[in-house]
């Protein structure tokens, strides 16, 4: 059986049921399993990072969300630096930085997002 997919499905179910704490726990476990079994650049790993960073942001865990977005940024920079996904990650990083009061870092992230969007 695919343990990572089972954890992913359970996390989504708990998120839909508005049990964000349990969903977050399951997505962290899913990320751990996925990273052990798959390469960091695998689409399933990227999907879990995206989902988990969004959940953490929604819980006002901005520093943690930023760290996951930074990981996504590094992965996407290697895979597809000029993509809509990369622009979205940069924007998300900027939002996290705004929330934790790092205005210079927020400006840098938003500038990168705009630069990417303009190049698409």
PDB file of C-alpha atoms in Angstrom:
ATOM      1  CA  UNK A   1       0.000   0.000   0.000  1.00  0.00           C
ATOM      2  CA  UNK A   2       1.001   3.612  -0.604  1.00  0.00           C
ATOM      3  CA  UNK A   3       1.321   4.983   2.931  1.00  0.00           C
ATOM      4  CA  UNK A   4       2.053   8.494   1.667  1.00  0.00           C
ATOM      5  CA  UNK A   5      -1.157   8.586  -0.370  1.00  0.00           C
ATOM      6  CA  UNK A   6      -3.157   7.235   2.565  1.00  0.00           C
ATOM      7  CA  UNK A   7      -1.781   9.992   4.815  1.00  0.00           C
ATOM      8  CA  UNK A   8      -2.453  12.557   2.066  1.00  0.00           C
ATOM      9  CA  UNK A   9      -6.087  11.420   1.733  1.00  0.00           C
ATOM     10  CA  UNK A  10      -6.596  11.412   5.504  1.00  0.00           C
ATOM     11  CA  UNK A  11      -5.072  14.884   5.788  1.00  0.00           C
ATOM     12  CA  UNK A  12      -7.434  16.187   3.107  1.00  0.00           C
ATOM     13  CA  UNK A  13     -10.407  14.568   4.850  1.00  0.00           C
ATOM     14  CA  UNK A  14      -9.518  16.143   8.191  1.00  0.00           C
ATOM     15  CA  UNK A  15      -8.936  19.500   6.522  1.00  0.00           C
ATOM     16  CA  UNK A  16     -12.394  19.351   4.910  1.00  0.00           C
ATOM     17  CA  UNK A  17     -13.853  18.397   8.294  1.00  0.00           C
ATOM     18  CA  UNK A  18     -12.212  21.559   9.703  1.00  0.00           C
ATOM     19  CA  UNK A  19      -9.902  19.605  12.012  1.00  0.00           C
ATOM     20  CA  UNK A  20      -6.842  21.567  10.995  1.00  0.00           C
ATOM     21  CA  UNK A  21      -4.667  20.319  13.847  1.00  0.00           C
ATOM     22  CA  UNK A  22      -5.115  16.674  12.844  1.00  0.00           C
ATOM     23  CA  UNK A  23      -4.786  17.540   9.145  1.00  0.00           C
ATOM     24  CA  UNK A  24      -1.519  19.358   9.810  1.00  0.00           C
ATOM     25  CA  UNK A  25      -0.170  16.394  11.765  1.00  0.00           C
ATOM     26  CA  UNK A  26      -1.074  14.012   8.937  1.00  0.00           C
ATOM     27  CA  UNK A  27       0.462  16.240   6.247  1.00  0.00           C
ATOM     28  CA  UNK A  28       3.724  16.476   8.229  1.00  0.00           C
ATOM     29  CA  UNK A  29       3.775  12.682   8.466  1.00  0.00           C
ATOM     30  CA  UNK A  30       2.956  12.418   4.761  1.00  0.00           C
ATOM     31  CA  UNK A  31       5.832  14.776   3.948  1.00  0.00           C
ATOM     32  CA  UNK A  32       8.212  12.668   6.014  1.00  0.00           C
ATOM     33  CA  UNK A  33       7.150   9.468   4.247  1.00  0.00           C
ATOM     34  CA  UNK A  34       7.228  11.068   0.806  1.00  0.00           C
ATOM     35  CA  UNK A  35      10.689  12.571   1.324  1.00  0.00           C
ATOM     36  CA  UNK A  36      12.081   9.212   2.449  1.00  0.00           C
ATOM     37  CA  UNK A  37      10.641   7.287  -0.494  1.00  0.00           C
ATOM     38  CA  UNK A  38      10.763   9.861  -3.280  1.00  0.00           C
ATOM     39  CA  UNK A  39      13.201  12.495  -4.483  1.00  0.00           C
ATOM     40  CA  UNK A  40      12.694  16.026  -3.097  1.00  0.00           C
ATOM     41  CA  UNK A  41      11.733  17.239  -6.575  1.00  0.00           C
ATOM     42  CA  UNK A  42       9.010  14.613  -7.048  1.00  0.00           C
ATOM     43  CA  UNK A  43       5.582  16.167  -7.767  1.00  0.00           C
ATOM     44  CA  UNK A  44       4.057  14.408  -4.742  1.00  0.00           C
ATOM     45  CA  UNK A  45       6.620  15.986  -2.406  1.00  0.00           C
ATOM     46  CA  UNK A  46       6.015  19.389  -3.983  1.00  0.00           C
ATOM     47  CA  UNK A  47       2.239  18.988  -3.572  1.00  0.00           C
ATOM     48  CA  UNK A  48       2.573  18.169   0.131  1.00  0.00           C
ATOM     49  CA  UNK A  49       4.895  21.146   0.680  1.00  0.00           C
ATOM     50  CA  UNK A  50       2.421  23.467  -1.061  1.00  0.00           C
ATOM     51  CA  UNK A  51      -0.543  22.168   0.918  1.00  0.00           C
ATOM     52  CA  UNK A  52       1.241  22.191   4.254  1.00  0.00           C
ATOM     53  CA  UNK A  53       2.619  25.710   3.754  1.00  0.00           C
ATOM     54  CA  UNK A  54      -0.907  26.972   3.027  1.00  0.00           C
ATOM     55  CA  UNK A  55      -2.367  25.256   6.089  1.00  0.00           C
ATOM     56  CA  UNK A  56       0.372  26.689   8.304  1.00  0.00           C
ATOM     57  CA  UNK A  57      -0.195  30.190   6.890  1.00  0.00           C
ATOM     58  CA  UNK A  58      -3.929  29.883   7.559  1.00  0.00           C
ATOM     59  CA  UNK A  59      -3.092  28.934  11.164  1.00  0.00           C
ATOM     60  CA  UNK A  60      -0.972  32.097  11.402  1.00  0.00           C
ATOM     61  CA  UNK A  61       2.214  30.022  11.669  1.00  0.00           C
ATOM     62  CA  UNK A  62       3.963  32.373   9.288  1.00  0.00           C
ATOM     63  CA  UNK A  63       7.579  31.512  10.062  1.00  0.00           C
ATOM     64  CA  UNK A  64       6.900  27.800   9.548  1.00  0.00           C
ATOM     65  CA  UNK A  65       4.988  28.491   6.350  1.00  0.00           C
ATOM     66  CA  UNK A  66       7.860  30.657   5.139  1.00  0.00           C
ATOM     67  CA  UNK A  67      10.358  27.840   5.744  1.00  0.00           C
ATOM     68  CA  UNK A  68       8.310  25.409   3.637  1.00  0.00           C
ATOM     69  CA  UNK A  69       7.897  28.043   0.926  1.00  0.00           C
ATOM     70  CA  UNK A  70      11.670  28.582   0.991  1.00  0.00           C
ATOM     71  CA  UNK A  71      12.133  24.836   0.402  1.00  0.00           C
ATOM     72  CA  UNK A  72       9.645  25.000  -2.476  1.00  0.00           C
ATOM     73  CA  UNK A  73      11.481  28.019  -3.864  1.00  0.00           C
ATOM     74  CA  UNK A  74      14.769  26.107  -3.894  1.00  0.00           C
ATOM     75  CA  UNK A  75      13.188  23.072  -5.553  1.00  0.00           C
ATOM     76  CA  UNK A  76      11.363  25.098  -8.196  1.00  0.00           C
ATOM     77  CA  UNK A  77      14.419  27.258  -8.858  1.00  0.00           C
ATOM     78  CA  UNK A  78      16.173  24.086 -10.014  1.00  0.00           C
ATOM     79  CA  UNK A  79      13.194  22.668 -11.939  1.00  0.00           C
ATOM     80  CA  UNK A  80      11.292  25.573 -13.463  1.00  0.00           C
ATOM     81  CA  UNK A  81      12.498  28.994 -12.328  1.00  0.00           C
ATOM     82  CA  UNK A  82      10.243  30.912 -14.700  1.00  0.00           C
ATOM     83  CA  UNK A  83       6.880  29.351 -13.932  1.00  0.00           C
ATOM     84  CA  UNK A  84       3.584  30.371 -12.442  1.00  0.00           C
ATOM     85  CA  UNK A  85       4.292  27.996  -9.550  1.00  0.00           C
ATOM     86  CA  UNK A  86       7.533  29.846  -8.796  1.00  0.00           C
ATOM     87  CA  UNK A  87       5.776  33.221  -8.920  1.00  0.00           C
ATOM     88  CA  UNK A  88       3.129  31.915  -6.508  1.00  0.00           C
ATOM     89  CA  UNK A  89       5.760  30.604  -4.086  1.00  0.00           C
ATOM     90  CA  UNK A  90       7.558  33.964  -4.155  1.00  0.00           C
ATOM     91  CA  UNK A  91       4.273  35.740  -3.453  1.00  0.00           C
ATOM     92  CA  UNK A  92       3.535  33.351  -0.563  1.00  0.00           C
ATOM     93  CA  UNK A  93       6.993  33.985   0.876  1.00  0.00           C
ATOM     94  CA  UNK A  94       6.319  37.715   0.639  1.00  0.00           C
ATOM     95  CA  UNK A  95       3.022  37.351   2.494  1.00  0.00           C
ATOM     96  CA  UNK A  96       4.728  35.393   5.270  1.00  0.00           C
ATOM     97  CA  UNK A  97       7.438  38.032   5.550  1.00  0.00           C
ATOM     98  CA  UNK A  98       4.838  40.794   5.794  1.00  0.00           C
ATOM     99  CA  UNK A  99       3.073  38.960   8.595  1.00  0.00           C
ATOM    100  CA  UNK A 100       6.263  38.563  10.632  1.00  0.00           C
ATOM    101  CA  UNK A 101       7.392  42.134   9.988  1.00  0.00           C
ATOM    102  CA  UNK A 102      10.292  41.442   7.611  1.00  0.00           C
ATOM    103  CA  UNK A 103       9.467  44.176   5.127  1.00  0.00           C
ATOM    104  CA  UNK A 104      12.743  44.086   3.171  1.00  0.00           C
ATOM    105  CA  UNK A 105      12.431  40.333   2.648  1.00  0.00           C
ATOM    106  CA  UNK A 106       8.774  40.769   1.679  1.00  0.00           C
ATOM    107  CA  UNK A 107       9.694  43.389  -0.914  1.00  0.00           C
ATOM    108  CA  UNK A 108      12.396  41.117  -2.319  1.00  0.00           C
ATOM    109  CA  UNK A 109       9.971  38.183  -2.616  1.00  0.00           C
ATOM    110  CA  UNK A 110       7.225  40.290  -4.210  1.00  0.00           C
ATOM    111  CA  UNK A 111       9.729  41.804  -6.642  1.00  0.00           C
ATOM    112  CA  UNK A 112      10.844  38.332  -7.696  1.00  0.00           C
ATOM    113  CA  UNK A 113       7.218  37.270  -8.129  1.00  0.00           C
ATOM    114  CA  UNK A 114       6.484  40.273 -10.362  1.00  0.00           C
ATOM    115  CA  UNK A 115       9.671  39.688 -12.361  1.00  0.00           C
ATOM    116  CA  UNK A 116       8.655  36.084 -13.023  1.00  0.00           C
ATOM    117  CA  UNK A 117       5.050  36.985 -13.888  1.00  0.00           C
ATOM    118  CA  UNK A 118       6.310  39.619 -16.325  1.00  0.00           C
ATOM    119  CA  UNK A 119       8.552  37.071 -18.044  1.00  0.00           C
ATOM    120  CA  UNK A 120       5.746  34.553 -18.584  1.00  0.00           C
TER     121      UNK A 120
END
